[in-house]
Short mmCIF file of C-alpha atoms and ligand atoms in Angstrom, two decimals:
data_model
loop_
_atom_site.label_atom_id
_atom_site.label_comp_id
_atom_site.label_asym_id
_atom_site.label_seq_id
_atom_site.Cartn_x
_atom_site.Cartn_y
_atom_site.Cartn_z
CA MET V 1 0.00 0.00 0.00
CA ALA V 2 1.42 3.43 -0.92
CA TYR V 3 1.81 5.76 2.02
CA ASN V 4 1.57 9.46 1.35
CA HIS V 5 1.05 11.44 4.55
CA PHE V 6 4.62 12.07 5.62
CA MET V 7 5.04 13.49 9.14
CA LYS V 8 7.98 14.20 11.40
CA THR V 9 8.54 11.37 13.88
CA THR V 10 10.12 12.22 17.24
CA VAL V 11 12.23 9.46 18.78
CA ILE V 12 11.95 9.61 22.58
CA ASP V 13 14.68 7.62 24.38
CA ILE V 14 13.57 6.14 27.70
CA ASP V 15 15.59 3.73 29.84
CA PRO V 16 13.20 1.05 31.14
CA GLU V 17 15.40 0.61 34.22
CA ASN V 18 15.27 4.30 35.09
CA ILE V 19 12.13 5.90 33.70
CA ASN V 20 12.15 9.59 32.92
CA GLU V 21 8.66 10.76 33.87
CA ASP V 22 8.93 13.96 31.78
CA ALA V 23 9.60 11.90 28.68
CA ILE V 24 6.63 9.65 29.48
CA ARG V 25 4.42 12.72 29.93
CA LYS V 26 5.50 14.08 26.54
CA ALA V 27 4.41 10.82 24.88
CA ALA V 28 1.20 10.66 26.94
CA VAL V 29 0.23 14.18 25.81
CA LEU V 30 0.52 13.02 22.19
CA ILE V 31 -1.75 10.04 22.94
CA ARG V 32 -4.32 12.35 24.54
CA LYS V 33 -4.19 14.60 21.47
CA GLY V 34 -5.16 11.65 19.26
CA GLU V 35 -1.70 10.94 17.86
CA VAL V 36 -0.07 7.54 17.35
CA VAL V 37 2.96 6.65 19.51
CA ALA V 38 5.02 3.44 19.30
CA PHE V 39 6.10 2.01 22.65
CA PRO V 40 7.86 -1.09 24.01
CA THR V 41 6.09 -3.96 25.75
CA GLU V 42 7.54 -7.24 27.02
CA THR V 43 6.34 -9.00 23.82
CA VAL V 44 6.94 -6.68 20.86
CA TYR V 45 6.69 -2.92 20.23
CA GLY V 46 3.12 -1.64 19.94
CA LEU V 47 1.64 1.14 17.79
CA GLY V 48 -0.56 2.92 20.32
CA ALA V 49 -3.47 5.35 20.28
CA ASN V 50 -6.29 6.31 22.67
CA ALA V 51 -8.64 3.31 22.54
CA LEU V 52 -11.65 5.54 23.30
CA ASP V 53 -11.00 7.83 20.30
CA ALA V 54 -12.18 6.39 16.97
CA SER V 55 -10.25 8.83 14.78
CA ALA V 56 -7.01 8.25 16.70
CA VAL V 57 -7.49 4.51 16.21
CA HIS V 58 -8.12 5.05 12.51
CA ARG V 59 -4.63 6.57 12.27
CA ILE V 60 -3.11 3.30 13.51
CA PHE V 61 -4.65 1.38 10.61
CA GLU V 62 -3.36 4.03 8.19
CA ALA V 63 0.20 4.05 9.55
CA LYS V 64 0.43 0.26 9.57
CA GLY V 65 -1.38 -0.38 6.29
CA ARG V 66 -3.55 -2.80 8.25
CA PRO V 67 -6.72 -4.29 6.75
CA SER V 68 -9.65 -2.66 8.56
CA ASP V 69 -11.26 -6.04 9.40
CA ASN V 70 -8.41 -6.98 11.77
CA PRO V 71 -9.15 -5.89 15.38
CA LEU V 72 -6.67 -4.29 17.81
CA ILE V 73 -5.72 -5.29 21.36
CA VAL V 74 -6.56 -2.80 24.13
CA HIS V 75 -3.83 -2.30 26.76
CA ILE V 76 -4.61 -1.34 30.35
CA CYS V 77 -2.41 -0.51 33.36
CA ASP V 78 -4.68 -1.62 36.19
CA ILE V 79 -7.71 -3.83 36.65
CA SER V 80 -10.04 -0.88 37.32
CA MET V 81 -9.52 0.25 33.69
CA LEU V 82 -11.30 -2.93 32.58
CA GLU V 83 -14.58 -1.33 33.61
CA GLU V 84 -14.62 0.94 30.56
CA VAL V 85 -13.25 -1.71 28.19
CA ALA V 86 -15.16 -4.96 28.86
CA GLU V 87 -18.91 -5.25 29.40
CA HIS V 88 -18.60 -8.55 31.21
CA VAL V 89 -15.56 -10.22 32.78
CA PRO V 90 -16.07 -14.01 33.00
CA SER V 91 -14.87 -15.84 36.10
CA LYS V 92 -12.22 -17.74 34.11
CA ALA V 93 -10.85 -14.37 33.00
CA HIS V 94 -10.48 -13.31 36.63
CA LEU V 95 -8.52 -16.48 37.39
CA LEU V 96 -6.19 -15.97 34.42
CA MET V 97 -5.69 -12.25 35.07
CA GLU V 98 -4.75 -12.97 38.65
CA ARG V 99 -2.21 -15.56 37.55
CA PHE V 100 -0.72 -14.05 34.37
CA TRP V 101 -1.23 -10.25 34.39
CA PRO V 102 0.72 -8.19 33.86
CA GLY V 103 2.00 -10.45 31.11
CA PRO V 104 1.73 -11.74 27.54
CA LEU V 105 -1.88 -12.95 27.63
CA THR V 106 -4.70 -11.23 25.72
CA ILE V 107 -8.23 -12.17 26.78
CA ILE V 108 -11.18 -11.65 24.44
CA MET V 109 -14.39 -10.59 26.22
CA LYS V 110 -17.65 -8.78 25.39
CA LYS V 111 -16.76 -5.18 24.64
CA HIS V 112 -17.96 -2.14 26.57
CA LYS V 113 -19.93 0.44 24.59
CA LYS V 114 -17.20 3.03 25.20
CA ILE V 115 -14.84 1.05 22.95
CA PRO V 116 -15.50 2.15 19.37
CA TYR V 117 -16.01 -0.43 16.63
CA GLU V 118 -12.90 0.96 14.91
CA VAL V 119 -10.88 -0.84 17.62
CA THR V 120 -12.67 -4.17 17.31
CA ALA V 121 -13.13 -4.09 13.52
CA GLY V 122 -16.89 -4.21 13.99
CA LEU V 123 -16.89 -7.12 16.47
CA ASP V 124 -18.83 -7.04 19.76
CA THR V 125 -15.79 -8.50 21.53
CA VAL V 126 -12.52 -6.87 22.54
CA GLY V 127 -9.06 -8.28 23.23
CA VAL V 128 -7.51 -6.87 26.43
CA ARG V 129 -4.16 -7.23 28.10
CA MET V 130 -2.00 -5.66 30.79
CA PRO V 131 1.58 -5.54 29.48
CA ASP V 132 4.46 -6.46 31.77
CA HIS V 133 6.70 -3.54 30.88
CA PRO V 134 7.43 -0.46 33.01
CA ILE V 135 7.35 1.96 30.04
CA ALA V 136 4.06 0.62 28.66
CA LEU V 137 2.42 0.75 32.10
CA ALA V 138 3.75 4.27 32.81
CA LEU V 139 2.53 5.52 29.42
CA ILE V 140 -0.99 4.15 29.89
CA ARG V 141 -1.14 5.54 33.44
CA SER V 142 0.07 8.97 32.38
CA ALA V 143 -2.32 9.10 29.38
CA GLY V 144 -5.16 8.03 31.70
CA VAL V 145 -6.88 6.09 28.93
CA PRO V 146 -6.67 2.50 27.65
CA ILE V 147 -4.32 2.27 24.65
CA ALA V 148 -5.23 0.28 21.54
CA ALA V 149 -2.12 -1.14 19.89
CA PRO V 150 -1.19 -3.67 17.24
CA SER V 151 2.44 -4.69 16.74
CA ALA V 152 4.40 -1.68 15.42
CA ASN V 153 5.45 -3.21 12.09
CA ILE V 154 4.13 -2.40 8.64
CA SER V 155 1.40 -4.97 7.98
CA GLY V 156 2.93 -8.27 6.83
CA ARG V 157 6.49 -7.59 8.12
CA PRO V 158 8.07 -9.33 11.14
CA SER V 159 6.95 -7.78 14.44
CA PRO V 160 9.45 -5.27 15.91
CA THR V 161 11.42 -6.28 18.98
CA LYS V 162 14.05 -3.50 18.89
CA PRO V 163 13.78 0.28 18.44
CA GLU V 164 15.60 0.12 15.10
CA HIS V 165 12.92 -2.21 13.71
CA VAL V 166 10.22 0.32 14.62
CA ILE V 167 12.22 3.22 13.21
CA ALA V 168 12.78 1.29 9.95
CA ASP V 169 9.04 0.64 9.52
CA MET V 170 7.37 3.71 11.10
CA GLN V 171 9.66 6.72 10.57
CA GLY V 172 7.60 9.42 8.85
CA ARG V 173 4.26 7.71 9.57
CA ILE V 174 3.56 8.45 13.26
CA ALA V 175 4.09 11.27 15.79
CA ALA V 176 6.59 9.53 18.07
CA ILE V 177 8.51 6.37 18.84
CA ILE V 178 9.58 5.55 22.39
CA ALA V 179 12.93 3.78 22.07
CA GLY V 180 13.10 1.64 25.21
CA GLY V 181 15.34 -1.33 24.57
CA THR V 182 14.81 -4.90 23.37
CA CYS V 183 11.55 -6.75 24.07
CA LYS V 184 12.27 -9.74 26.32
CA VAL V 185 9.60 -12.23 25.19
CA GLY V 186 10.03 -11.31 21.53
CA MET V 187 6.78 -12.88 20.39
CA GLU V 188 3.28 -11.38 20.54
CA SER V 189 0.90 -12.24 23.37
CA THR V 190 -1.20 -15.37 23.55
CA VAL V 191 -4.75 -14.59 22.35
CA LEU V 192 -7.50 -16.48 24.19
CA ASP V 193 -11.23 -16.07 23.53
CA LEU V 194 -13.38 -16.24 26.66
CA SER V 195 -16.43 -14.57 25.09
CA GLY V 196 -18.13 -17.84 24.11
CA ASP V 197 -19.16 -21.04 25.89
CA ASN V 198 -15.71 -22.67 25.68
CA PRO V 199 -12.28 -21.03 25.85
CA VAL V 200 -10.54 -20.97 22.46
CA LEU V 201 -6.86 -20.31 21.76
CA TYR V 202 -6.49 -18.14 18.62
CA ARG V 203 -2.81 -17.28 18.83
CA PRO V 204 -0.20 -19.11 20.93
CA GLY V 205 2.37 -16.97 22.74
CA GLY V 206 4.55 -16.67 25.82
CA ILE V 207 1.76 -17.87 28.13
CA THR V 208 1.47 -21.39 26.80
CA LEU V 209 -1.60 -23.57 26.27
CA GLU V 210 -0.31 -25.87 29.02
CA MET V 211 -0.04 -22.93 31.47
CA ILE V 212 -3.59 -21.76 30.69
CA GLU V 213 -5.08 -25.26 30.96
CA GLY V 214 -3.35 -25.58 34.33
CA VAL V 215 -5.57 -22.73 35.59
CA ILE V 216 -8.93 -23.07 33.77
CA GLY V 217 -8.96 -26.62 32.37
CA LYS V 218 -9.57 -27.65 28.77
CA VAL V 219 -9.02 -25.04 26.05
CA ASP V 220 -9.95 -25.57 22.38
CA THR V 221 -7.42 -24.53 19.77
CA ALA V 222 -8.46 -22.70 16.63
CA PRO V 223 -7.77 -24.74 13.46
CA GLY V 224 -5.52 -22.07 11.92
CA ILE V 225 -2.65 -22.27 14.40
CA LEU V 226 -0.32 -24.37 12.31
CA LYS V 227 -2.30 -24.65 9.09
CA PRO V 228 -3.59 -22.13 6.59
CA VAL V 229 -7.20 -21.00 6.94
CA PHE V 230 -8.72 -20.20 3.59
CA ALA V 231 -12.38 -19.61 4.36
CA GLU V 232 -13.12 -15.91 3.94
CA GLY V 233 -15.41 -14.55 6.64
CA ALA V 234 -15.44 -17.84 8.58
CA VAL V 235 -12.26 -16.96 10.49
CA PRO V 236 -12.95 -16.24 14.19
CA SER V 237 -9.80 -14.16 14.69
CA PRO V 238 -9.09 -12.19 11.52
CA GLY V 239 -5.34 -11.97 12.20
CA MET V 240 -5.12 -15.70 11.43
CA LYS V 241 -5.81 -15.33 7.74
CA TYR V 242 -3.23 -12.76 6.70
CA LYS V 243 0.30 -13.38 5.47
CA HIS V 244 2.56 -12.44 8.31
CA TYR V 245 6.02 -11.91 9.68
CA SER V 246 7.58 -12.05 6.22
CA PRO V 247 11.09 -11.01 5.58
CA LYS V 248 11.88 -10.10 1.96
CA ALA V 249 13.44 -13.53 1.46
CA ARG V 250 11.39 -16.60 0.68
CA VAL V 251 11.34 -18.75 3.85
CA ILE V 252 11.15 -22.56 3.64
CA ILE V 253 10.80 -24.69 6.81
CA VAL V 254 12.30 -28.17 6.98
CA ASP V 255 10.64 -30.46 9.51
CA GLY V 256 11.47 -33.99 10.74
CA PRO V 257 14.16 -35.88 12.69
CA ILE V 258 17.07 -33.48 13.14
CA ASP V 259 19.70 -35.50 11.20
CA ARG V 260 17.44 -35.70 8.18
CA VAL V 261 16.54 -32.02 8.51
CA ILE V 262 20.22 -31.05 8.38
CA ALA V 263 20.92 -33.27 5.36
CA ARG V 264 17.87 -31.95 3.51
CA ILE V 265 18.67 -28.31 4.26
CA LYS V 266 22.18 -28.74 2.84
CA LYS V 267 20.80 -30.41 -0.27
CA GLU V 268 18.24 -27.63 -0.81
CA ALA V 269 20.87 -24.97 -0.07
CA ASP V 270 23.20 -26.41 -2.72
CA ALA V 271 20.40 -26.58 -5.27
CA TYR V 272 19.37 -22.96 -4.68
CA ARG V 273 22.98 -21.79 -4.74
CA GLN V 274 23.55 -23.48 -8.07
CA ARG V 275 20.62 -21.53 -9.44
CA GLY V 276 22.28 -18.30 -8.31
CA TYR V 277 20.28 -17.58 -5.17
CA ASN V 278 21.78 -16.11 -2.01
CA VAL V 279 20.87 -18.74 0.58
CA GLY V 280 20.58 -18.25 4.35
CA ILE V 281 20.10 -21.01 6.92
CA MET V 282 18.28 -20.47 10.21
CA ALA V 283 19.76 -23.05 12.58
CA THR V 284 20.13 -23.40 16.35
CA GLU V 285 23.12 -23.40 18.73
CA GLN V 286 23.10 -27.20 18.60
CA THR V 287 23.22 -27.43 14.79
CA LYS V 288 24.92 -24.32 13.41
CA ALA V 289 28.35 -26.01 13.10
CA MET V 290 26.83 -28.39 10.54
CA TYR V 291 26.34 -25.53 8.09
CA SER V 292 29.74 -23.81 8.31
CA GLU V 293 30.05 -23.51 4.53
CA TYR V 294 26.80 -21.50 4.28
CA MET V 295 25.42 -18.17 5.56
CA VAL V 296 24.04 -19.42 8.86
CA ILE V 297 22.44 -17.73 11.89
CA ALA V 298 21.69 -19.62 15.12
CA VAL V 299 18.33 -18.23 16.23
CA GLY V 300 18.62 -19.70 19.74
CA ASP V 301 19.04 -22.81 21.86
CA ARG V 302 16.78 -25.84 21.21
CA GLU V 303 16.91 -26.71 24.91
CA LYS V 304 15.66 -23.21 25.79
CA PRO V 305 12.92 -22.42 23.25
CA GLU V 306 12.25 -19.04 24.89
CA THR V 307 15.62 -17.93 23.45
CA ILE V 308 14.33 -18.82 19.97
CA ALA V 309 11.08 -16.94 20.61
CA ALA V 310 13.01 -13.88 21.75
CA ALA V 311 15.24 -13.75 18.66
CA LEU V 312 13.04 -15.05 15.82
CA PHE V 313 11.78 -11.75 14.38
CA ASP V 314 15.15 -10.03 14.70
CA THR V 315 16.77 -12.99 12.94
CA LEU V 316 14.29 -12.79 10.06
CA ARG V 317 15.17 -9.12 9.67
CA LEU V 318 18.92 -9.96 9.81
CA PHE V 319 18.50 -12.24 6.79
CA ASP V 320 17.01 -9.27 4.93
CA LYS V 321 20.03 -7.16 5.86
CA ALA V 322 22.29 -9.94 4.59
CA LYS V 323 20.29 -9.89 1.32
CA ALA V 324 19.26 -13.53 1.50
CA ASP V 325 16.86 -14.55 -1.31
CA VAL V 326 15.96 -17.87 0.31
CA VAL V 327 16.04 -18.84 4.00
CA LEU V 328 15.96 -22.53 4.92
CA ALA V 329 14.80 -22.86 8.52
CA GLU V 330 14.89 -25.81 10.92
CA ALA V 331 11.50 -26.56 12.50
CA VAL V 332 11.24 -26.79 16.31
CA ASP V 333 9.07 -28.94 18.59
CA THR V 334 5.56 -27.58 19.15
CA ASN V 335 5.45 -28.16 22.92
CA GLY V 336 5.19 -25.19 25.27
CA VAL V 337 6.40 -21.96 23.68
CA GLY V 338 7.41 -24.02 20.61
CA LEU V 339 3.78 -23.80 19.43
CA ALA V 340 4.06 -20.00 19.28
CA ILE V 341 7.40 -20.22 17.46
CA MET V 342 6.06 -22.60 14.80
CA ASN V 343 2.84 -20.56 14.47
CA ARG V 344 4.97 -17.53 13.47
CA MET V 345 7.42 -19.55 11.37
CA VAL V 346 4.79 -21.26 9.21
CA ARG V 347 3.28 -17.85 8.46
CA ALA V 348 6.68 -16.31 7.67
CA ALA V 349 7.10 -19.24 5.26
CA GLY V 350 3.66 -18.83 3.74
CA PHE V 351 3.09 -22.46 4.89
CA ASP V 352 5.96 -23.71 2.70
CA ILE V 353 7.16 -26.78 4.67
CA ILE V 354 9.34 -29.68 3.53
CA HIS V 355 9.01 -32.92 5.53
CA ALA V 356 12.47 -34.50 5.63
O1 TXA T 1 1.84 -8.86 22.28
C1 TXA T 1 0.94 -8.36 21.62
O2 TXA T 1 -0.20 -8.83 21.60
C2 TXA T 1 1.27 -7.10 20.82
C3 TXA T 1 1.65 -6.00 21.81
C4 TXA T 1 1.81 -4.65 21.14
O3 TXA T 1 0.70 -5.95 22.83
N1 TXA T 1 0.17 -6.73 19.99
C5 TXA T 1 -0.20 -7.45 18.90
O4 TXA T 1 -1.27 -6.94 18.20
O5 TXA T 1 0.37 -8.44 18.54
P1 TXA T 1 -1.66 -7.38 16.74
O6 TXA T 1 -2.69 -6.40 16.34
O7 TXA T 1 -0.46 -7.47 15.88
O8 TXA T 1 -2.35 -8.77 16.91
C6 TXA T 1 -3.64 -8.87 17.51
C7 TXA T 1 -4.26 -10.21 17.22
C8 TXA T 1 -4.73 -10.31 15.80
O9 TXA T 1 -4.44 -11.61 15.33
C9 TXA T 1 -6.24 -10.09 15.92
O10 TXA T 1 -6.96 -10.71 14.88
C10 TXA T 1 -6.52 -10.69 17.28
O11 TXA T 1 -5.39 -10.40 18.06
N2 TXA T 1 -7.69 -10.07 17.93
C11 TXA T 1 -7.76 -8.86 18.54
N3 TXA T 1 -9.00 -8.60 18.99
C12 TXA T 1 -9.76 -9.67 18.65
C13 TXA T 1 -11.15 -10.01 18.82
N4 TXA T 1 -12.00 -9.19 19.41
N5 TXA T 1 -11.55 -11.20 18.33
C14 TXA T 1 -10.70 -12.05 17.73
N6 TXA T 1 -9.39 -11.78 17.52
C15 TXA T 1 -8.92 -10.61 17.99
MG1 MG T 2 0.91 -8.07 14.41
#
């Protein structure tokens, strides 16, 4: 989508360990004026605006190039703010909020009438979360309003986990960017729907399915988590149907027993090289030595999948910087946070998976 409303973007540096309240106030004033401000959370950077102001929210969609049928998450800084966001808070939501907030869990509930349909893309439900990040919480508190925010990337690109990612995507499109360090979780929040009869997981994230089931019992998983969903209109969470997280390179995932994965990746890498492509390999600490004759990046440690989650989006952007045309990526196990990692990887790959 062409973007043609250039504006000057102020970068506001804030140290999350030592928050400058004046700098927070400057950003909060912009939010209150209806401007869009990018800010760090523990998951990824968000592109925030006053969730009670329909025209401010409209600016988020414009800056991001986001399809207008994809709803935004509303961020709050204390439980009392829920009163003007959700019409009804189910008892399972209370249990989960107590256990996991602040943190990377978004809960979908019936929306309050104060939340405009611009936020929810016309739905009667709203996704809400309390981020576990001192800058995000201070910004919401200082603005005094709930903040609607999608990830601060241009629609379709990998989500931003470092200030430079946000600057690369949003410079010239929004009023301000709070540069506040690297996001620790590195993957967007878990999205759980509690608005219906049974809880449904739409998007896996840092709070895993196993952790949620440990608190509220059985959770259904939406069919689109690891597979493409094609049915227009029939998708319960619109974010599931769009191409996502894509670097400029074509990403291909290789899945299977690790020895066969390594052998197949090398074979594919040689074939692409012969055809003149610049090939990158996304490996792990345990396997990177196997690919020493190729451009290889270890995304993290297989024994500590949270390290892979934290670095995945940055690694995808690094392959762009290295001008890779094709990235061959090792699959990971889908237990625990691995489900979130594979959910993002299969989308980055446009569901292009080789079974070795
Ligand atoms: O960690 C995060 O969640 C980050 C940070 C900034 O908080 N935000 C984020 O937002 O990832 P976004 O807009 O990139 O993803 C929101 C996802 C989309 O897949 C959207 O379809 C889904 O949540 N969603 C939001 N509200 C919904 C609703 N009412 N019903 C169904 N799905 C909803
Ligand atoms: Mg996003």
